[in-house]
PDB file of C-alpha atoms in Angstrom:
ATOM      1  CA  UNK Z 178       5.056 -13.312  22.199  1.00 55.00           C
ATOM      2  CA  UNK Z 179       8.127 -15.601  22.199  1.00 54.00           C
ATOM      3  CA  UNK Z 180       9.283 -17.342  19.019  1.00 52.00           C
ATOM      4  CA  UNK Z 181       8.066 -20.638  20.469  1.00 44.00           C
ATOM      5  CA  UNK Z 182       4.541 -19.344  21.080  1.00 55.00           C
ATOM      6  CA  UNK Z 183       4.620 -17.735  17.641  1.00 52.00           C
ATOM      7  CA  UNK Z 184       5.548 -21.100  16.128  1.00 50.00           C
ATOM      8  CA  UNK Z 185       2.635 -22.694  17.958  1.00 48.00           C
ATOM      9  CA  UNK Z 186       0.331 -20.059  16.505  1.00 50.00           C
ATOM     10  CA  UNK Z 187       1.707 -20.858  13.067  1.00 45.00           C
ATOM     11  CA  UNK Z 188       0.907 -24.539  13.601  1.00 49.00           C
ATOM     12  CA  UNK Z 189      -2.653 -23.736  14.614  1.00 47.00           C
ATOM     13  CA  UNK Z 190      -3.095 -21.576  11.547  1.00 47.00           C
ATOM     14  CA  UNK Z 191      -1.837 -24.394   9.333  1.00 41.00           C
ATOM     15  CA  UNK Z 192      -4.327 -26.820  10.888  1.00 40.00           C
ATOM     16  CA  UNK Z 193      -7.121 -24.298  10.422  1.00 43.00           C
ATOM     17  CA  UNK Z 194      -6.120 -23.845   6.810  1.00 42.00           C
ATOM     18  CA  UNK Z 195      -6.215 -27.595   6.271  1.00 42.00           C
ATOM     19  CA  UNK Z 196      -9.711 -27.760   7.753  1.00 39.00           C
ATOM     20  CA  UNK Z 197     -10.813 -24.972   5.434  1.00 41.00           C
ATOM     21  CA  UNK Z 198      -9.567 -26.925   2.435  1.00 41.00           C
ATOM     22  CA  UNK Z 199     -11.400 -30.052   3.676  1.00 39.00           C
ATOM     23  CA  UNK Z 200     -14.657 -28.080   3.726  1.00 43.00           C
ATOM     24  CA  UNK Z 201     -14.315 -26.835   0.143  1.00 47.00           C
ATOM     25  CA  UNK Z 202     -17.609 -27.152  -1.744  1.00 49.00           C
ATOM     26  CA  UNK Z 203     -17.876 -27.478  -5.518  1.00 52.00           C
ATOM     27  CA  UNK Z 204     -20.796 -26.679  -7.781  1.00 56.00           C
ATOM     28  CA  UNK Z 205     -20.677 -29.461 -10.405  1.00 64.00           C
ATOM     29  CA  UNK Z 206     -22.348 -29.346 -13.808  1.00 60.00           C
ATOM     30  CA  UNK Z 207     -22.479 -32.818 -15.389  1.00 66.00           C
ATOM     31  CA  UNK Z 208     -22.442 -33.674 -19.108  1.00 67.00           C
ATOM     32  CA  UNK Z 209     -26.241 -33.837 -19.028  1.00 62.00           C
ATOM     33  CA  UNK Z 210     -26.473 -30.340 -17.546  1.00 55.00           C
ATOM     34  CA  UNK Z 211     -27.477 -31.565 -14.100  1.00 57.00           C
ATOM     35  CA  UNK Z 212     -26.138 -29.387 -11.242  1.00 50.00           C
ATOM     36  CA  UNK Z 213     -24.961 -31.001  -8.002  1.00 59.00           C
ATOM     37  CA  UNK Z 214     -22.874 -29.950  -5.024  1.00 53.00           C
ATOM     38  CA  UNK Z 215     -20.034 -31.917  -3.439  1.00 58.00           C
ATOM     39  CA  UNK Z 216     -16.983 -31.454  -1.209  1.00 58.00           C
ATOM     40  CA  UNK Z 217     -14.919 -33.505  -3.699  1.00 63.00           C
ATOM     41  CA  UNK Z 218     -13.518 -32.278  -6.970  1.00 65.00           C
ATOM     42  CA  UNK Z 219     -15.227 -33.964  -9.956  1.00 63.00           C
ATOM     43  CA  UNK Z 220     -13.561 -35.855 -12.781  1.00 63.00           C
ATOM     44  CA  UNK Z 221     -12.667 -34.207 -16.072  1.00 58.00           C
ATOM     45  CA  UNK Z 222     -16.051 -35.044 -17.649  1.00 55.00           C
ATOM     46  CA  UNK Z 223     -17.812 -32.381 -15.574  1.00 57.00           C
ATOM     47  CA  UNK Z 224     -17.117 -28.722 -14.899  1.00 56.00           C
ATOM     48  CA  UNK Z 225     -16.854 -27.436 -11.335  1.00 56.00           C
ATOM     49  CA  UNK Z 226     -16.804 -24.023  -9.655  1.00 50.00           C
ATOM     50  CA  UNK Z 227     -15.338 -23.688  -6.125  1.00 51.00           C
ATOM     51  CA  UNK Z 228     -17.726 -21.978  -3.718  1.00 43.00           C
ATOM     52  CA  UNK Z 229     -17.130 -20.108  -0.490  1.00 40.00           C
ATOM     53  CA  UNK Z 230     -13.509 -20.192   0.682  1.00 38.00           C
ATOM     54  CA  UNK Z 231     -12.271 -21.504  -2.648  1.00 38.00           C
ATOM     55  CA  UNK Z 232     -12.871 -18.210  -4.426  1.00 37.00           C
ATOM     56  CA  UNK Z 233     -10.076 -15.646  -4.202  1.00 37.00           C
ATOM     57  CA  UNK Z 234      -9.359 -12.543  -6.199  1.00 35.00           C
ATOM     58  CA  UNK Z 235      -6.232 -12.577  -8.306  1.00 37.00           C
ATOM     59  CA  UNK Z 236      -3.429 -10.286  -7.158  1.00 44.00           C
ATOM     60  CA  UNK Z 237       0.301  -9.629  -7.237  1.00 51.00           C
ATOM     61  CA  UNK Z 238       0.845 -12.471  -4.760  1.00 54.00           C
ATOM     62  CA  UNK Z 239      -0.302 -14.976  -7.384  1.00 60.00           C
ATOM     63  CA  UNK Z 240       3.156 -14.735  -8.979  1.00 84.00           C
ATOM     64  CA  UNK Z 241       4.704 -16.246  -5.834  1.00 92.00           C
ATOM     65  CA  UNK Z 242       5.273 -19.977  -5.352  1.00 93.00           C
ATOM     66  CA  UNK Z 243       2.307 -21.627  -3.661  1.00 94.00           C
ATOM     67  CA  UNK Z 244       3.996 -22.346  -0.309  1.00 94.00           C
ATOM     68  CA  UNK Z 245       5.466 -18.841  -0.060  1.00 96.00           C
ATOM     69  CA  UNK Z 246       2.125 -17.293  -1.037  1.00 95.00           C
ATOM     70  CA  UNK Z 247       0.389 -19.180   1.762  1.00 96.00           C
ATOM     71  CA  UNK Z 248       2.891 -17.968   4.359  1.00 97.00           C
ATOM     72  CA  UNK Z 249       2.757 -14.374   3.099  1.00 96.00           C
ATOM     73  CA  UNK Z 250      -1.057 -14.363   3.207  1.00 96.00           C
ATOM     74  CA  UNK Z 251      -1.135 -15.592   6.826  1.00 97.00           C
ATOM     75  CA  UNK Z 252       1.811 -13.574   8.135  1.00 97.00           C
ATOM     76  CA  UNK Z 253       2.314 -10.518   5.894  1.00 97.00           C
ATOM     77  CA  UNK Z 254       5.488  -8.529   6.559  1.00 98.00           C
ATOM     78  CA  UNK Z 255       5.544  -4.733   6.725  1.00 98.00           C
ATOM     79  CA  UNK Z 256       8.721  -2.685   7.253  1.00 98.00           C
ATOM     80  CA  UNK Z 257       8.634   0.932   8.442  1.00 98.00           C
ATOM     81  CA  UNK Z 258      11.739   2.922   7.546  1.00 97.00           C
ATOM     82  CA  UNK Z 259      13.155   6.435   7.570  1.00 96.00           C
ATOM     83  CA  UNK Z 260      15.696   8.287   5.477  1.00 93.00           C
ATOM     84  CA  UNK Z 261      19.386   8.067   6.533  1.00 93.00           C
ATOM     85  CA  UNK Z 262      18.557   5.124   8.830  1.00 96.00           C
ATOM     86  CA  UNK Z 263      21.306   2.480   8.752  1.00 97.00           C
ATOM     87  CA  UNK Z 264      19.352  -0.110  10.828  1.00 97.00           C
ATOM     88  CA  UNK Z 265      16.419   0.355   8.429  1.00 97.00           C
ATOM     89  CA  UNK Z 266      18.694  -0.483   5.507  1.00 97.00           C
ATOM     90  CA  UNK Z 267      19.944  -3.588   7.352  1.00 98.00           C
ATOM     91  CA  UNK Z 268      16.387  -4.809   7.954  1.00 98.00           C
ATOM     92  CA  UNK Z 269      15.501  -4.218   4.313  1.00 98.00           C
ATOM     93  CA  UNK Z 270      18.597  -6.098   3.154  1.00 97.00           C
ATOM     94  CA  UNK Z 271      17.730  -9.101   5.339  1.00 98.00           C
ATOM     95  CA  UNK Z 272      14.226  -9.332   3.865  1.00 98.00           C
ATOM     96  CA  UNK Z 273      15.410  -8.863   0.289  1.00 97.00           C
ATOM     97  CA  UNK Z 274      18.234 -11.413   0.524  1.00 96.00           C
ATOM     98  CA  UNK Z 275      15.960 -13.958   2.178  1.00 97.00           C
ATOM     99  CA  UNK Z 276      13.290 -13.454  -0.486  1.00 97.00           C
ATOM    100  CA  UNK Z 277      10.568 -12.298   1.882  1.00 97.00           C
ATOM    101  CA  UNK Z 278       7.806 -10.378   0.081  1.00 97.00           C
ATOM    102  CA  UNK Z 279       7.104  -7.290   2.168  1.00 98.00           C
ATOM    103  CA  UNK Z 280       5.498  -3.864   2.123  1.00 97.00           C
ATOM    104  CA  UNK Z 281       7.654  -0.855   2.997  1.00 98.00           C
ATOM    105  CA  UNK Z 282       6.231   2.298   4.567  1.00 97.00           C
ATOM    106  CA  UNK Z 283       8.380   5.407   4.909  1.00 97.00           C
ATOM    107  CA  UNK Z 284       8.212   7.698   7.940  1.00 97.00           C
ATOM    108  CA  UNK Z 285       9.400  11.207   7.089  1.00 95.00           C
ATOM    109  CA  UNK Z 286       6.709  13.770   7.879  1.00 95.00           C
ATOM    110  CA  UNK Z 287       5.180  14.803  11.199  1.00 95.00           C
ATOM    111  CA  UNK Z 288       1.970  13.041  10.163  1.00 95.00           C
ATOM    112  CA  UNK Z 289       3.972   9.841   9.518  1.00 95.00           C
ATOM    113  CA  UNK Z 290       5.611  10.054  12.959  1.00 95.00           C
ATOM    114  CA  UNK Z 291       2.276  10.559  14.717  1.00 95.00           C
ATOM    115  CA  UNK Z 292       0.814   7.565  12.869  1.00 95.00           C
ATOM    116  CA  UNK Z 293       3.834   5.429  13.799  1.00 96.00           C
ATOM    117  CA  UNK Z 294       3.476   6.373  17.470  1.00 96.00           C
ATOM    118  CA  UNK Z 295      -0.175   5.355  17.439  1.00 95.00           C
ATOM    119  CA  UNK Z 296       0.764   2.090  15.732  1.00 94.00           C
ATOM    120  CA  UNK Z 297       3.843   1.036  17.710  1.00 94.00           C
ATOM    121  CA  UNK Z 298       3.790   3.212  20.839  1.00 94.00           C
ATOM    122  CA  UNK Z 299       7.070   4.928  19.925  1.00 93.00           C
ATOM    123  CA  UNK Z 300       8.761   6.828  17.129  1.00 93.00           C
ATOM    124  CA  UNK Z 301      11.841   4.574  16.867  1.00 95.00           C
ATOM    125  CA  UNK Z 302      12.858   3.037  13.564  1.00 97.00           C
ATOM    126  CA  UNK Z 303      13.034   0.544  12.046  1.00 97.00           C
ATOM    127  CA  UNK Z 304       9.743  -0.989  13.033  1.00 97.00           C
ATOM    128  CA  UNK Z 305       8.373  -4.185  11.534  1.00 97.00           C
ATOM    129  CA  UNK Z 306       5.381  -6.472  11.735  1.00 97.00           C
ATOM    130  CA  UNK Z 307       5.171 -10.172  10.874  1.00 97.00           C
ATOM    131  CA  UNK Z 308       1.491 -10.947  11.031  1.00 96.00           C
ATOM    132  CA  UNK Z 309       0.454  -9.581  14.426  1.00 95.00           C
ATOM    133  CA  UNK Z 310       3.989  -9.710  15.868  1.00 96.00           C
ATOM    134  CA  UNK Z 311       5.711  -6.328  16.287  1.00 96.00           C
ATOM    135  CA  UNK Z 312       9.479  -5.927  16.022  1.00 97.00           C
ATOM    136  CA  UNK Z 313      11.003  -2.684  17.336  1.00 96.00           C
ATOM    137  CA  UNK Z 314      14.529  -1.865  16.233  1.00 96.00           C
ATOM    138  CA  UNK Z 315      16.625  -4.292  14.231  1.00 97.00           C
ATOM    139  CA  UNK Z 316      18.334  -7.445  15.455  1.00 96.00           C
ATOM    140  CA  UNK Z 317      19.387  -9.946  12.819  1.00 96.00           C
ATOM    141  CA  UNK Z 318      18.935 -12.843  15.247  1.00 97.00           C
ATOM    142  CA  UNK Z 319      15.496 -11.752  16.466  1.00 97.00           C
ATOM    143  CA  UNK Z 320      14.096 -11.018  13.013  1.00 98.00           C
ATOM    144  CA  UNK Z 321      15.457 -14.327  11.694  1.00 97.00           C
ATOM    145  CA  UNK Z 322      13.815 -16.254  14.556  1.00 97.00           C
ATOM    146  CA  UNK Z 323      10.400 -14.762  13.873  1.00 98.00           C
ATOM    147  CA  UNK Z 324      10.680 -15.258  10.109  1.00 98.00           C
ATOM    148  CA  UNK Z 325      11.620 -18.905  10.748  1.00 97.00           C
ATOM    149  CA  UNK Z 326       8.686 -19.337  13.139  1.00 97.00           C
ATOM    150  CA  UNK Z 327       6.287 -17.853  10.591  1.00 97.00           C
ATOM    151  CA  UNK Z 328       7.451 -20.399   8.024  1.00 97.00           C
ATOM    152  CA  UNK Z 329       9.340 -18.182   5.572  1.00 97.00           C
ATOM    153  CA  UNK Z 330      11.986 -20.184   3.664  1.00 96.00           C
ATOM    154  CA  UNK Z 331      15.614 -19.614   4.633  1.00 95.00           C
ATOM    155  CA  UNK Z 332      16.605 -19.116   0.980  1.00 95.00           C
ATOM    156  CA  UNK Z 333      14.857 -16.930  -1.558  1.00 96.00           C
ATOM    157  CA  UNK Z 334      12.187 -18.682  -3.638  1.00 95.00           C
ATOM    158  CA  UNK Z 335      11.038 -15.563  -5.457  1.00 95.00           C
ATOM    159  CA  UNK Z 336      10.697 -16.034  -9.232  1.00 94.00           C
ATOM    160  CA  UNK Z 337      12.899 -13.901 -11.514  1.00 92.00           C
ATOM    161  CA  UNK Z 338       9.797 -12.013 -12.652  1.00 92.00           C
ATOM    162  CA  UNK Z 339       8.938 -10.824  -9.121  1.00 94.00           C
ATOM    163  CA  UNK Z 340       9.127  -7.076  -8.578  1.00 93.00           C
ATOM    164  CA  UNK Z 341       9.121  -5.683  -5.068  1.00 93.00           C
ATOM    165  CA  UNK Z 342       6.486  -2.956  -4.554  1.00 94.00           C
ATOM    166  CA  UNK Z 343       7.894   0.559  -4.222  1.00 96.00           C
ATOM    167  CA  UNK Z 344       7.976   2.111  -0.759  1.00 96.00           C
ATOM    168  CA  UNK Z 345       5.082   4.452   0.016  1.00 96.00           C
ATOM    169  CA  UNK Z 346       4.552   7.045   2.794  1.00 96.00           C
ATOM    170  CA  UNK Z 347       2.875   5.796   5.949  1.00 95.00           C
ATOM    171  CA  UNK Z 348       0.371   8.646   5.652  1.00 93.00           C
ATOM    172  CA  UNK Z 349      -0.727   9.381   2.117  1.00 87.00           C
ATOM    173  CA  UNK Z 350      -0.044  12.958   1.102  1.00 73.00           C
ATOM    174  CA  UNK Z 351      -3.165  15.069   0.727  1.00 68.00           C
ATOM    175  CA  UNK Z 352      -2.974  17.479  -2.222  1.00 70.00           C
ATOM    176  CA  UNK Z 353      -3.582  21.145  -1.296  1.00 68.00           C
ATOM    177  CA  UNK Z 354      -6.988  22.546  -2.240  1.00 72.00           C
ATOM    178  CA  UNK Z 355      -7.110  24.218  -5.620  1.00 73.00           C
ATOM    179  CA  UNK Z 356      -6.999  28.010  -5.552  1.00 71.00           C
ATOM    180  CA  UNK Z 357     -10.265  29.678  -6.611  1.00 71.00           C
ATOM    181  CA  UNK Z 358     -10.251  30.981 -10.149  1.00 69.00           C
ATOM    182  CA  UNK Z 359      -9.652  34.706 -10.370  1.00 70.00           C
ATOM    183  CA  UNK Z 360     -12.321  36.834 -12.012  1.00 63.00           C
ATOM    184  CA  UNK Z 361     -11.146  38.367 -15.283  1.00 64.00           C
ATOM    185  CA  UNK Z 362      -9.939  41.929 -14.843  1.00 65.00           C
ATOM    186  CA  UNK Z 363     -12.321  44.495 -16.259  1.00 65.00           C
ATOM    187  CA  UNK Z 364     -11.059  46.832 -18.947  1.00 63.00           C
ATOM    188  CA  UNK Z 365      -9.831  50.163 -17.526  1.00 65.00           C
ATOM    189  CA  UNK Z 366     -12.166  53.027 -18.002  1.00 69.00           C
ATOM    190  CA  UNK Z 367     -11.044  55.700 -20.399  1.00 70.00           C
ATOM    191  CA  UNK Z 368     -10.805  59.156 -18.930  1.00 66.00           C
ATOM    192  CA  UNK Z 369     -13.244  61.587 -20.497  1.00 67.00           C
ATOM    193  CA  UNK Z 370     -11.725  63.985 -22.985  1.00 65.00           C
ATOM    194  CA  UNK Z 371     -12.008  67.519 -21.550  1.00 66.00           C
ATOM    195  CA  UNK Z 372     -13.853  70.032 -23.644  1.00 63.00           C
ATOM    196  CA  UNK Z 373     -11.711  72.813 -25.137  1.00 61.00           C
ATOM    197  CA  UNK Z 374     -11.467  75.792 -22.835  1.00 61.00           C
ATOM    198  CA  UNK Z 375     -13.309  78.862 -23.855  1.00 58.00           C
ATOM    199  CA  UNK Z 376     -11.003  81.739 -24.844  1.00 57.00           C
ATOM    200  CA  UNK Z 377     -10.471  84.229 -22.063  1.00 57.00           C
ATOM    201  CA  UNK Z 378     -10.969  87.927 -22.491  1.00 56.00           C
ATOM    202  CA  UNK Z 379     -13.415  89.743 -24.655  1.00 55.00           C
ATOM    203  CA  UNK Z 380     -14.577  87.891 -27.697  1.00 54.00           C
ATOM    204  CA  UNK Z 381     -13.103  89.288 -30.940  1.00 54.00           C
ATOM    205  CA  UNK Z 382     -15.306  90.464 -33.678  1.00 57.00           C
ATOM    206  CA  UNK Z 383     -15.904  87.209 -35.569  1.00 54.00           C
ATOM    207  CA  UNK Z 384     -19.403  86.977 -36.976  1.00 56.00           C
ATOM    208  CA  UNK Z 385     -18.707  83.597 -38.617  1.00 56.00           C
ATOM    209  CA  UNK Z 386     -17.625  81.960 -35.316  1.00 53.00           C
ATOM    210  CA  UNK Z 387     -14.285  80.783 -36.708  1.00 51.00           C
ATOM    211  CA  UNK Z 388     -11.812  79.704 -34.059  1.00 53.00           C
ATOM    212  CA  UNK Z 389      -8.133  80.335 -34.786  1.00 44.00           C
TER     213      UNK Z 389
END
């Protein structure tokens, strides 16, 4: 997809978003307790609850400015990086300096590499996605064009309180199974005490049976 077609897709998404807002339905409870439904927000004398598309769970993206949050929800950015990868660091720097909220996935293990190959068709890094658009390798010009087409601001609009999520492995590590508990060792058996040996030779004359 060229940047121009991508921009056209962005425009269609914006129009679709506007139509969704136009179809917002409110459940209105009037001062007399009467419940009605309308696609227009009521005045302050009545309480209203958005229904359908108006309901959205709160998340980390709620700390972003409204316009940036809308772009990030339509065209989320994910960066796949590896250790000791200079182009990966350049791609990360571009996103950070521009104030693009993104998710970073690290590719270090064999399982990570296999997952990346299934995702992108190759094992080259860096690899990025902007919505459904895939970016293989890093080119400052190319990445900037696609970020512009998606609608990300040229200058950072992130609030001072924003904290970028920590990078996580592409494939979550599976903990090894726990070793079975060992049975407690039984106490060693004591060897039987041998009986005293009978004296050899003819028995001495000892009517009392005293042993010396």
